[in-house]
Amino acid sequence: MKSLGLLVLLGFIWGTGYSIARFAMTHGVPPLGYSFWQSLGPAIIIGLIVLMRPGDKHTALSVSHTRYYLICGLTGIVIPNTSMYFAAAHLPAGILAIIVNTVPIMAYPMALLMKLEKFNKLRLSGIILALIGLMLIILPKSSLPSPTLVPWVLATLITPFSFAACSIYIARYRPAHSDSLSLSAGMLIFSSLMLIPMVIFTNSFYNFHIPLTMPDWVILLEIILSSIGYVLFFQLIKIAGPVYYSLVDTIVVITGVLWGYILFNERLNIWTSLAVVCIIIALLIVTQQQRLSYKKINGTSPK
């Protein structure tokens, strides 16, 4: 029940983020500037929480920890967020949520290569079904608002690929005796440091205004939600594993499509509706088979 609660909450938080990002990108916030604040803001909040806790649980800076922060910061924040935010100004929030949340479809082949999973024909059918869903978004001329958006769809696939790589890395190389808050703080701090030269070089820094404007409030809202989300992300992988965590994508897709409809009046046509159905079924197939495999190997179900 604890894992399920974390899963639903994390899915709602991340599903809401696509509409927030689209609003910010279409109201003058540069994608890199937005990515920077969504890294630095949570880094400050979570870092302060870590520092204020009693006991010796502060963020470690050993060689192995530093490598972990760099790789997770790069693959879990800098690359996927920047790619997603650039696309947010061009793609509907619902479509963005659908594409980004094909993470399990990419995580399973990676897990096979890393020998963390065994080959399963049913899971392979799920991957094929998800690819069909993506094709239903890309190929029909009437699927997207404009055929010129296809390159943005393809570029956005960088995001789930990077998230999948990050989840596999976390599951295999998470430092021993490290808590989720400290790891989150380290990852966010290092991702912020990596984004600073990119923001300066591209002149993409976003200044807050006094009094605060609506985009400013939206950025602050997402900082709070992201801070909660990053902690839940690490904690869920720790207690339930990377593929159980990937169930969150089903919730995120539904939430993202719902918010797109409510906030931007985005309506799915026949092609995108079929794509959503295909991808959700694919996600359920891939993750369900993982849980069955876990139960068979360990003689129990995941927490």
PDB file of C-alpha atoms in Angstrom:
ATOM      1  CA  MET A   1       0.000   0.000   0.000  1.00  0.00           C
ATOM      2  CA  LYS A   2       2.891   2.347   0.704  1.00  0.00           C
ATOM      3  CA  SER A   3       4.353   1.713  -2.754  1.00  0.00           C
ATOM      4  CA  LEU A   4       0.947   2.190  -4.375  1.00  0.00           C
ATOM      5  CA  GLY A   5       0.388   5.475  -2.554  1.00  0.00           C
ATOM      6  CA  LEU A   6       3.788   6.787  -3.603  1.00  0.00           C
ATOM      7  CA  LEU A   7       3.126   5.631  -7.162  1.00  0.00           C
ATOM      8  CA  VAL A   8      -0.193   7.470  -7.490  1.00  0.00           C
ATOM      9  CA  LEU A   9       1.103  10.652  -5.877  1.00  0.00           C
ATOM     10  CA  LEU A  10       4.239  10.715  -8.020  1.00  0.00           C
ATOM     11  CA  GLY A  11       2.193  10.070 -11.164  1.00  0.00           C
ATOM     12  CA  PHE A  12      -0.144  12.961 -10.383  1.00  0.00           C
ATOM     13  CA  ILE A  13       2.749  15.337  -9.650  1.00  0.00           C
ATOM     14  CA  TRP A  14       4.692  14.488 -12.790  1.00  0.00           C
ATOM     15  CA  GLY A  15       1.564  14.412 -14.961  1.00  0.00           C
ATOM     16  CA  THR A  16       0.753  17.946 -13.857  1.00  0.00           C
ATOM     17  CA  GLY A  17       4.249  19.130 -14.769  1.00  0.00           C
ATOM     18  CA  TYR A  18       3.691  18.890 -18.545  1.00  0.00           C
ATOM     19  CA  SER A  19       0.904  21.455 -18.556  1.00  0.00           C
ATOM     20  CA  ILE A  20       2.877  23.691 -16.189  1.00  0.00           C
ATOM     21  CA  ALA A  21       5.892  23.508 -18.498  1.00  0.00           C
ATOM     22  CA  ARG A  22       3.780  24.248 -21.579  1.00  0.00           C
ATOM     23  CA  PHE A  23       2.280  27.300 -19.874  1.00  0.00           C
ATOM     24  CA  ALA A  24       5.738  28.575 -18.906  1.00  0.00           C
ATOM     25  CA  MET A  25       7.262  27.929 -22.357  1.00  0.00           C
ATOM     26  CA  THR A  26       4.399  29.737 -24.099  1.00  0.00           C
ATOM     27  CA  HIS A  27       4.639  32.732 -21.752  1.00  0.00           C
ATOM     28  CA  GLY A  28       8.203  33.808 -22.342  1.00  0.00           C
ATOM     29  CA  VAL A  29      10.243  31.469 -20.119  1.00  0.00           C
ATOM     30  CA  PRO A  30      13.328  30.079 -21.954  1.00  0.00           C
ATOM     31  CA  PRO A  31      13.540  26.257 -21.854  1.00  0.00           C
ATOM     32  CA  LEU A  32      17.088  26.237 -20.433  1.00  0.00           C
ATOM     33  CA  GLY A  33      16.173  28.921 -17.912  1.00  0.00           C
ATOM     34  CA  TYR A  34      13.164  26.909 -16.820  1.00  0.00           C
ATOM     35  CA  SER A  35      15.273  23.737 -16.591  1.00  0.00           C
ATOM     36  CA  PHE A  36      17.805  25.595 -14.434  1.00  0.00           C
ATOM     37  CA  TRP A  37      15.198  26.798 -11.950  1.00  0.00           C
ATOM     38  CA  GLN A  38      13.609  23.332 -11.825  1.00  0.00           C
ATOM     39  CA  SER A  39      17.007  22.007 -10.805  1.00  0.00           C
ATOM     40  CA  LEU A  40      18.258  24.786  -8.510  1.00  0.00           C
ATOM     41  CA  GLY A  41      14.954  25.355  -6.690  1.00  0.00           C
ATOM     42  CA  PRO A  42      14.503  21.743  -5.551  1.00  0.00           C
ATOM     43  CA  ALA A  43      18.267  21.546  -4.847  1.00  0.00           C
ATOM     44  CA  ILE A  44      17.923  24.400  -2.342  1.00  0.00           C
ATOM     45  CA  ILE A  45      14.752  23.041  -0.721  1.00  0.00           C
ATOM     46  CA  ILE A  46      15.929  19.441  -0.411  1.00  0.00           C
ATOM     47  CA  GLY A  47      19.464  20.523   0.526  1.00  0.00           C
ATOM     48  CA  LEU A  48      18.119  22.580   3.436  1.00  0.00           C
ATOM     49  CA  ILE A  49      15.977  19.676   4.602  1.00  0.00           C
ATOM     50  CA  VAL A  50      19.041  17.408   4.577  1.00  0.00           C
ATOM     51  CA  LEU A  51      21.147  19.953   6.497  1.00  0.00           C
ATOM     52  CA  MET A  52      18.470  20.465   9.146  1.00  0.00           C
ATOM     53  CA  ARG A  53      18.009  16.784   9.878  1.00  0.00           C
ATOM     54  CA  PRO A  54      19.625  15.381  13.002  1.00  0.00           C
ATOM     55  CA  GLY A  55      22.340  12.774  12.654  1.00  0.00           C
ATOM     56  CA  ASP A  56      25.145  12.242  10.165  1.00  0.00           C
ATOM     57  CA  LYS A  57      23.081  11.843   7.007  1.00  0.00           C
ATOM     58  CA  HIS A  58      24.373  14.756   4.985  1.00  0.00           C
ATOM     59  CA  THR A  59      25.192  14.412   1.307  1.00  0.00           C
ATOM     60  CA  ALA A  60      28.414  12.417   0.876  1.00  0.00           C
ATOM     61  CA  LEU A  61      31.132  13.589  -1.521  1.00  0.00           C
ATOM     62  CA  SER A  62      33.252  10.497  -2.004  1.00  0.00           C
ATOM     63  CA  VAL A  63      34.458   9.567  -5.492  1.00  0.00           C
ATOM     64  CA  SER A  64      31.678   7.011  -5.931  1.00  0.00           C
ATOM     65  CA  HIS A  65      29.019   9.445  -4.688  1.00  0.00           C
ATOM     66  CA  THR A  66      30.311  12.238  -6.920  1.00  0.00           C
ATOM     67  CA  ARG A  67      30.203   9.948  -9.958  1.00  0.00           C
ATOM     68  CA  TYR A  68      26.678   8.924  -8.998  1.00  0.00           C
ATOM     69  CA  TYR A  69      25.508  12.551  -8.686  1.00  0.00           C
ATOM     70  CA  LEU A  70      27.061  13.494 -12.032  1.00  0.00           C
ATOM     71  CA  ILE A  71      25.548  10.600 -13.974  1.00  0.00           C
ATOM     72  CA  CYS A  72      22.115  10.886 -12.346  1.00  0.00           C
ATOM     73  CA  GLY A  73      22.110  14.661 -12.690  1.00  0.00           C
ATOM     74  CA  LEU A  74      22.996  14.414 -16.370  1.00  0.00           C
ATOM     75  CA  THR A  75      20.698  11.539 -17.361  1.00  0.00           C
ATOM     76  CA  GLY A  76      17.879  12.242 -14.887  1.00  0.00           C
ATOM     77  CA  ILE A  77      17.626  16.040 -15.119  1.00  0.00           C
ATOM     78  CA  VAL A  78      19.841  17.971 -17.523  1.00  0.00           C
ATOM     79  CA  ILE A  79      19.311  15.959 -20.719  1.00  0.00           C
ATOM     80  CA  PRO A  80      15.678  14.803 -20.340  1.00  0.00           C
ATOM     81  CA  ASN A  81      14.286  18.012 -18.840  1.00  0.00           C
ATOM     82  CA  THR A  82      15.991  20.293 -21.342  1.00  0.00           C
ATOM     83  CA  SER A  83      14.786  18.175 -24.268  1.00  0.00           C
ATOM     84  CA  MET A  84      11.258  18.079 -22.874  1.00  0.00           C
ATOM     85  CA  TYR A  85      11.067  21.821 -22.168  1.00  0.00           C
ATOM     86  CA  PHE A  86      12.221  22.729 -25.660  1.00  0.00           C
ATOM     87  CA  ALA A  87       9.423  20.565 -27.059  1.00  0.00           C
ATOM     88  CA  ALA A  88       6.801  21.845 -24.586  1.00  0.00           C
ATOM     89  CA  ALA A  89       6.277  25.085 -26.512  1.00  0.00           C
ATOM     90  CA  HIS A  90       5.492  23.148 -29.691  1.00  0.00           C
ATOM     91  CA  LEU A  91       3.671  19.959 -28.690  1.00  0.00           C
ATOM     92  CA  PRO A  92       0.319  19.679 -26.875  1.00  0.00           C
ATOM     93  CA  ALA A  93       0.777  18.829 -23.196  1.00  0.00           C
ATOM     94  CA  GLY A  94      -1.118  15.553 -23.588  1.00  0.00           C
ATOM     95  CA  ILE A  95       1.012  14.409 -26.535  1.00  0.00           C
ATOM     96  CA  LEU A  96       4.145  15.378 -24.612  1.00  0.00           C
ATOM     97  CA  ALA A  97       3.024  13.272 -21.649  1.00  0.00           C
ATOM     98  CA  ILE A  98       2.342  10.286 -23.915  1.00  0.00           C
ATOM     99  CA  ILE A  99       5.771  10.397 -25.568  1.00  0.00           C
ATOM    100  CA  VAL A 100       7.842  11.085 -22.469  1.00  0.00           C
ATOM    101  CA  ASN A 101       6.232   8.284 -20.524  1.00  0.00           C
ATOM    102  CA  THR A 102       7.374   5.466 -22.759  1.00  0.00           C
ATOM    103  CA  VAL A 103      10.198   5.064 -20.236  1.00  0.00           C
ATOM    104  CA  PRO A 104       9.431   1.384 -19.357  1.00  0.00           C
ATOM    105  CA  ILE A 105       9.432   0.504 -23.053  1.00  0.00           C
ATOM    106  CA  MET A 106      13.018   1.710 -23.238  1.00  0.00           C
ATOM    107  CA  ALA A 107      14.004   0.550 -19.745  1.00  0.00           C
ATOM    108  CA  TYR A 108      13.277  -3.119 -20.427  1.00  0.00           C
ATOM    109  CA  PRO A 109      15.737  -3.526 -23.364  1.00  0.00           C
ATOM    110  CA  MET A 110      18.345  -1.659 -21.306  1.00  0.00           C
ATOM    111  CA  ALA A 111      17.707  -3.987 -18.362  1.00  0.00           C
ATOM    112  CA  LEU A 112      18.198  -6.954 -20.711  1.00  0.00           C
ATOM    113  CA  LEU A 113      21.542  -5.601 -21.865  1.00  0.00           C
ATOM    114  CA  MET A 114      22.582  -5.017 -18.247  1.00  0.00           C
ATOM    115  CA  LYS A 115      21.403  -8.549 -17.360  1.00  0.00           C
ATOM    116  CA  LEU A 116      18.951  -7.172 -14.829  1.00  0.00           C
ATOM    117  CA  GLU A 117      16.016  -8.799 -16.627  1.00  0.00           C
ATOM    118  CA  LYS A 118      15.328 -11.973 -18.597  1.00  0.00           C
ATOM    119  CA  PHE A 119      13.847 -12.120 -22.086  1.00  0.00           C
ATOM    120  CA  ASN A 120      10.076 -12.460 -22.154  1.00  0.00           C
ATOM    121  CA  LYS A 121       7.933 -12.731 -25.287  1.00  0.00           C
ATOM    122  CA  LEU A 122       4.941 -11.001 -23.731  1.00  0.00           C
ATOM    123  CA  ARG A 123       7.058  -8.033 -22.688  1.00  0.00           C
ATOM    124  CA  LEU A 124       8.409  -7.890 -26.236  1.00  0.00           C
ATOM    125  CA  SER A 125       4.814  -7.712 -27.487  1.00  0.00           C
ATOM    126  CA  GLY A 126       4.289  -4.768 -25.146  1.00  0.00           C
ATOM    127  CA  ILE A 127       7.254  -2.974 -26.655  1.00  0.00           C
ATOM    128  CA  ILE A 128       5.932  -3.609 -30.174  1.00  0.00           C
ATOM    129  CA  LEU A 129       2.505  -2.299 -29.142  1.00  0.00           C
ATOM    130  CA  ALA A 130       4.082   0.865 -27.754  1.00  0.00           C
ATOM    131  CA  LEU A 131       5.983   1.376 -31.006  1.00  0.00           C
ATOM    132  CA  ILE A 132       2.686   1.061 -32.866  1.00  0.00           C
ATOM    133  CA  GLY A 133       1.284   3.740 -30.569  1.00  0.00           C
ATOM    134  CA  LEU A 134       4.178   6.055 -31.381  1.00  0.00           C
ATOM    135  CA  MET A 135       3.704   5.412 -35.095  1.00  0.00           C
ATOM    136  CA  LEU A 136       0.039   6.401 -34.746  1.00  0.00           C
ATOM    137  CA  ILE A 137       1.253   9.764 -33.477  1.00  0.00           C
ATOM    138  CA  ILE A 138       3.973  10.271 -36.069  1.00  0.00           C
ATOM    139  CA  LEU A 139       2.718   8.799 -39.364  1.00  0.00           C
ATOM    140  CA  PRO A 140      -0.901   9.944 -39.933  1.00  0.00           C
ATOM    141  CA  LYS A 141      -0.936  13.513 -41.230  1.00  0.00           C
ATOM    142  CA  SER A 142      -4.019  14.340 -39.174  1.00  0.00           C
ATOM    143  CA  SER A 143      -2.663  12.945 -35.896  1.00  0.00           C
ATOM    144  CA  LEU A 144      -0.719  16.034 -34.777  1.00  0.00           C
ATOM    145  CA  PRO A 145      -1.990  19.618 -35.067  1.00  0.00           C
ATOM    146  CA  SER A 146       0.583  20.049 -37.857  1.00  0.00           C
ATOM    147  CA  PRO A 147       2.878  17.609 -39.728  1.00  0.00           C
ATOM    148  CA  THR A 148       5.751  20.009 -38.992  1.00  0.00           C
ATOM    149  CA  LEU A 149       5.629  18.842 -35.356  1.00  0.00           C
ATOM    150  CA  VAL A 150       6.932  15.351 -36.214  1.00  0.00           C
ATOM    151  CA  PRO A 151      10.608  16.366 -35.700  1.00  0.00           C
ATOM    152  CA  TRP A 152       9.669  17.619 -32.231  1.00  0.00           C
ATOM    153  CA  VAL A 153       8.076  14.254 -31.441  1.00  0.00           C
ATOM    154  CA  LEU A 154      11.241  12.441 -32.514  1.00  0.00           C
ATOM    155  CA  ALA A 155      13.477  14.843 -30.560  1.00  0.00           C
ATOM    156  CA  THR A 156      11.336  14.359 -27.452  1.00  0.00           C
ATOM    157  CA  LEU A 157      12.151  10.628 -27.467  1.00  0.00           C
ATOM    158  CA  ILE A 158      15.529  11.665 -26.038  1.00  0.00           C
ATOM    159  CA  THR A 159      13.720  12.332 -22.756  1.00  0.00           C
ATOM    160  CA  PRO A 160      12.303   8.847 -22.037  1.00  0.00           C
ATOM    161  CA  PHE A 161      15.527   7.250 -23.243  1.00  0.00           C
ATOM    162  CA  SER A 162      17.522   9.325 -20.759  1.00  0.00           C
ATOM    163  CA  PHE A 163      15.060   8.735 -17.910  1.00  0.00           C
ATOM    164  CA  ALA A 164      15.206   4.990 -18.571  1.00  0.00           C
ATOM    165  CA  ALA A 165      19.003   5.022 -18.474  1.00  0.00           C
ATOM    166  CA  CYS A 166      18.872   6.927 -15.178  1.00  0.00           C
ATOM    167  CA  SER A 167      16.431   4.506 -13.538  1.00  0.00           C
ATOM    168  CA  ILE A 168      18.550   1.500 -14.528  1.00  0.00           C
ATOM    169  CA  TYR A 169      21.698   3.210 -13.244  1.00  0.00           C
ATOM    170  CA  ILE A 170      20.042   4.083  -9.925  1.00  0.00           C
ATOM    171  CA  ALA A 171      18.819   0.532  -9.435  1.00  0.00           C
ATOM    172  CA  ARG A 172      22.273  -0.957 -10.052  1.00  0.00           C
ATOM    173  CA  TYR A 173      24.704   1.614  -8.676  1.00  0.00           C
ATOM    174  CA  ARG A 174      22.865   3.333  -5.834  1.00  0.00           C
ATOM    175  CA  PRO A 175      25.499   3.899  -3.101  1.00  0.00           C
ATOM    176  CA  ALA A 176      25.055   1.643  -0.103  1.00  0.00           C
ATOM    177  CA  HIS A 177      23.745   3.139   3.150  1.00  0.00           C
ATOM    178  CA  SER A 178      22.545   6.310   1.404  1.00  0.00           C
ATOM    179  CA  ASP A 179      19.107   7.784   1.978  1.00  0.00           C
ATOM    180  CA  SER A 180      16.853   9.210  -0.720  1.00  0.00           C
ATOM    181  CA  LEU A 181      16.952  12.822   0.456  1.00  0.00           C
ATOM    182  CA  SER A 182      20.755  12.993   0.397  1.00  0.00           C
ATOM    183  CA  LEU A 183      20.932  11.382  -3.029  1.00  0.00           C
ATOM    184  CA  SER A 184      18.273  13.732  -4.368  1.00  0.00           C
ATOM    185  CA  ALA A 185      20.132  16.762  -3.027  1.00  0.00           C
ATOM    186  CA  GLY A 186      23.428  15.616  -4.535  1.00  0.00           C
ATOM    187  CA  MET A 187      21.878  14.902  -7.928  1.00  0.00           C
ATOM    188  CA  LEU A 188      20.097  18.266  -8.046  1.00  0.00           C
ATOM    189  CA  ILE A 189      23.129  20.262  -6.928  1.00  0.00           C
ATOM    190  CA  PHE A 190      25.328  18.706  -9.587  1.00  0.00           C
ATOM    191  CA  SER A 191      22.696  19.118 -12.304  1.00  0.00           C
ATOM    192  CA  SER A 192      22.382  22.815 -11.381  1.00  0.00           C
ATOM    193  CA  LEU A 193      26.144  23.237 -11.675  1.00  0.00           C
ATOM    194  CA  MET A 194      26.086  21.587 -15.111  1.00  0.00           C
ATOM    195  CA  LEU A 195      23.270  23.867 -16.286  1.00  0.00           C
ATOM    196  CA  ILE A 196      24.928  27.135 -15.221  1.00  0.00           C
ATOM    197  CA  PRO A 197      27.387  27.387 -18.164  1.00  0.00           C
ATOM    198  CA  MET A 198      24.657  26.318 -20.609  1.00  0.00           C
ATOM    199  CA  VAL A 199      22.306  29.040 -19.357  1.00  0.00           C
ATOM    200  CA  ILE A 200      25.037  31.703 -19.446  1.00  0.00           C
ATOM    201  CA  PHE A 201      26.358  30.704 -22.874  1.00  0.00           C
ATOM    202  CA  THR A 202      22.866  30.766 -24.443  1.00  0.00           C
ATOM    203  CA  ASN A 203      21.731  33.870 -22.527  1.00  0.00           C
ATOM    204  CA  SER A 204      18.731  31.881 -21.253  1.00  0.00           C
ATOM    205  CA  PHE A 205      18.618  32.947 -17.610  1.00  0.00           C
ATOM    206  CA  TYR A 206      15.113  33.829 -16.438  1.00  0.00           C
ATOM    207  CA  ASN A 207      14.765  36.709 -13.958  1.00  0.00           C
ATOM    208  CA  PHE A 208      11.911  36.767 -11.476  1.00  0.00           C
ATOM    209  CA  HIS A 209       9.856  39.963 -11.298  1.00  0.00           C
ATOM    210  CA  ILE A 210       8.595  42.155  -8.444  1.00  0.00           C
ATOM    211  CA  PRO A 211       5.686  41.838  -8.070  1.00  0.00           C
ATOM    212  CA  LEU A 212       5.686  38.228  -9.245  1.00  0.00           C
ATOM    213  CA  THR A 213       4.051  37.566 -12.604  1.00  0.00           C
ATOM    214  CA  MET A 214       1.991  34.512 -13.487  1.00  0.00           C
ATOM    215  CA  PRO A 215       4.977  32.718 -15.117  1.00  0.00           C
ATOM    216  CA  ASP A 216       6.960  33.392 -11.923  1.00  0.00           C
ATOM    217  CA  TRP A 217       4.260  31.776  -9.788  1.00  0.00           C
ATOM    218  CA  VAL A 218       4.063  28.829 -12.169  1.00  0.00           C
ATOM    219  CA  ILE A 219       7.836  28.267 -11.893  1.00  0.00           C
ATOM    220  CA  LEU A 220       7.625  28.388  -8.093  1.00  0.00           C
ATOM    221  CA  LEU A 221       4.723  25.922  -8.102  1.00  0.00           C
ATOM    222  CA  GLU A 222       6.686  23.464 -10.224  1.00  0.00           C
ATOM    223  CA  ILE A 223       9.746  23.874  -7.965  1.00  0.00           C
ATOM    224  CA  ILE A 224       7.639  22.741  -5.004  1.00  0.00           C
ATOM    225  CA  LEU A 225       6.117  19.843  -6.925  1.00  0.00           C
ATOM    226  CA  SER A 226       9.513  18.803  -8.297  1.00  0.00           C
ATOM    227  CA  SER A 227      11.041  18.845  -4.825  1.00  0.00           C
ATOM    228  CA  ILE A 228       8.411  16.398  -3.647  1.00  0.00           C
ATOM    229  CA  GLY A 229       8.672  14.346  -6.822  1.00  0.00           C
ATOM    230  CA  TYR A 230      12.439  13.807  -6.726  1.00  0.00           C
ATOM    231  CA  VAL A 231      12.275  12.441  -3.186  1.00  0.00           C
ATOM    232  CA  LEU A 232       9.391  10.129  -4.073  1.00  0.00           C
ATOM    233  CA  PHE A 233      11.307   8.999  -7.171  1.00  0.00           C
ATOM    234  CA  PHE A 234      14.300   7.724  -5.213  1.00  0.00           C
ATOM    235  CA  GLN A 235      12.186   6.286  -2.427  1.00  0.00           C
ATOM    236  CA  LEU A 236       9.902   4.367  -4.771  1.00  0.00           C
ATOM    237  CA  ILE A 237      12.809   2.792  -6.649  1.00  0.00           C
ATOM    238  CA  LYS A 238      14.422   1.862  -3.331  1.00  0.00           C
ATOM    239  CA  ILE A 239      11.417   0.054  -1.865  1.00  0.00           C
ATOM    240  CA  ALA A 240       9.797  -1.359  -5.025  1.00  0.00           C
ATOM    241  CA  GLY A 241      12.396  -1.489  -7.816  1.00  0.00           C
ATOM    242  CA  PRO A 242      12.810   0.335 -11.152  1.00  0.00           C
ATOM    243  CA  VAL A 243      10.169  -1.535 -13.142  1.00  0.00           C
ATOM    244  CA  TYR A 244       7.474  -1.233 -10.480  1.00  0.00           C
ATOM    245  CA  TYR A 245       8.334   2.456 -10.415  1.00  0.00           C
ATOM    246  CA  SER A 246       7.763   2.541 -14.177  1.00  0.00           C
ATOM    247  CA  LEU A 247       4.050   1.910 -13.506  1.00  0.00           C
ATOM    248  CA  VAL A 248       3.992   5.607 -12.667  1.00  0.00           C
ATOM    249  CA  ASP A 249       4.067   6.370 -16.378  1.00  0.00           C
ATOM    250  CA  THR A 250       0.550   5.005 -16.850  1.00  0.00           C
ATOM    251  CA  ILE A 251      -0.747   7.441 -14.245  1.00  0.00           C
ATOM    252  CA  VAL A 252       1.325  10.277 -15.688  1.00  0.00           C
ATOM    253  CA  VAL A 253      -0.068   9.741 -19.201  1.00  0.00           C
ATOM    254  CA  ILE A 254      -3.671   9.869 -17.978  1.00  0.00           C
ATOM    255  CA  THR A 255      -2.984  12.905 -15.763  1.00  0.00           C
ATOM    256  CA  GLY A 256      -1.098  14.731 -18.533  1.00  0.00           C
ATOM    257  CA  VAL A 257      -3.869  14.177 -21.089  1.00  0.00           C
ATOM    258  CA  LEU A 258      -6.518  15.249 -18.555  1.00  0.00           C
ATOM    259  CA  TRP A 259      -4.724  18.498 -17.630  1.00  0.00           C
ATOM    260  CA  GLY A 260      -4.098  19.233 -21.319  1.00  0.00           C
ATOM    261  CA  TYR A 261      -7.833  18.996 -21.925  1.00  0.00           C
ATOM    262  CA  ILE A 262      -8.777  21.089 -18.868  1.00  0.00           C
ATOM    263  CA  LEU A 263      -6.179  23.846 -19.230  1.00  0.00           C
ATOM    264  CA  PHE A 264      -5.579  24.037 -22.987  1.00  0.00           C
ATOM    265  CA  ASN A 265      -8.722  22.444 -24.418  1.00  0.00           C
ATOM    266  CA  GLU A 266      -6.562  19.797 -26.104  1.00  0.00           C
ATOM    267  CA  ARG A 267      -8.742  17.124 -27.684  1.00  0.00           C
ATOM    268  CA  LEU A 268      -7.482  13.744 -28.827  1.00  0.00           C
ATOM    269  CA  ASN A 269      -8.416  12.704 -32.359  1.00  0.00           C
ATOM    270  CA  ILE A 270      -8.886   9.107 -33.444  1.00  0.00           C
ATOM    271  CA  TRP A 271      -5.150   8.547 -34.050  1.00  0.00           C
ATOM    272  CA  THR A 272      -3.911  10.002 -30.779  1.00  0.00           C
ATOM    273  CA  SER A 273      -6.705   8.247 -28.865  1.00  0.00           C
ATOM    274  CA  LEU A 274      -5.588   4.919 -30.321  1.00  0.00           C
ATOM    275  CA  ALA A 275      -1.986   5.825 -29.500  1.00  0.00           C
ATOM    276  CA  VAL A 276      -2.895   6.466 -25.848  1.00  0.00           C
ATOM    277  CA  VAL A 277      -4.708   3.127 -25.619  1.00  0.00           C
ATOM    278  CA  CYS A 278      -1.804   1.240 -27.244  1.00  0.00           C
ATOM    279  CA  ILE A 279       0.831   2.828 -25.030  1.00  0.00           C
ATOM    280  CA  ILE A 280      -1.129   2.393 -21.783  1.00  0.00           C
ATOM    281  CA  ILE A 281      -1.772  -1.295 -22.572  1.00  0.00           C
ATOM    282  CA  ALA A 282       1.908  -1.693 -23.488  1.00  0.00           C
ATOM    283  CA  LEU A 283       2.975  -0.131 -20.188  1.00  0.00           C
ATOM    284  CA  LEU A 284       0.688  -2.456 -18.250  1.00  0.00           C
ATOM    285  CA  ILE A 285       1.975  -5.525 -20.122  1.00  0.00           C
ATOM    286  CA  VAL A 286       5.650  -4.709 -19.629  1.00  0.00           C
ATOM    287  CA  THR A 287       5.358  -3.829 -15.952  1.00  0.00           C
ATOM    288  CA  GLN A 288       2.923  -6.636 -15.078  1.00  0.00           C
ATOM    289  CA  GLN A 289       5.275  -9.223 -16.530  1.00  0.00           C
ATOM    290  CA  GLN A 290       8.098  -7.754 -14.466  1.00  0.00           C
ATOM    291  CA  ARG A 291       6.118  -8.202 -11.271  1.00  0.00           C
ATOM    292  CA  LEU A 292       5.265 -11.791 -12.195  1.00  0.00           C
ATOM    293  CA  SER A 293       8.940 -12.470 -12.899  1.00  0.00           C
ATOM    294  CA  TYR A 294       9.909 -10.934  -9.545  1.00  0.00           C
ATOM    295  CA  LYS A 295       7.380 -13.097  -7.730  1.00  0.00           C
ATOM    296  CA  LYS A 296       8.629 -16.252  -9.459  1.00  0.00           C
ATOM    297  CA  ILE A 297      12.280 -15.551  -8.642  1.00  0.00           C
ATOM    298  CA  ASN A 298      11.818 -14.330  -5.069  1.00  0.00           C
ATOM    299  CA  GLY A 299       8.777 -16.320  -4.033  1.00  0.00           C
ATOM    300  CA  THR A 300       6.923 -13.120  -3.137  1.00  0.00           C
ATOM    301  CA  SER A 301       5.558  -9.971  -4.725  1.00  0.00           C
ATOM    302  CA  PRO A 302       7.273  -6.571  -4.695  1.00  0.00           C
ATOM    303  CA  LYS A 303       6.584  -4.307  -1.756  1.00  0.00           C
TER     304      LYS A 303
END
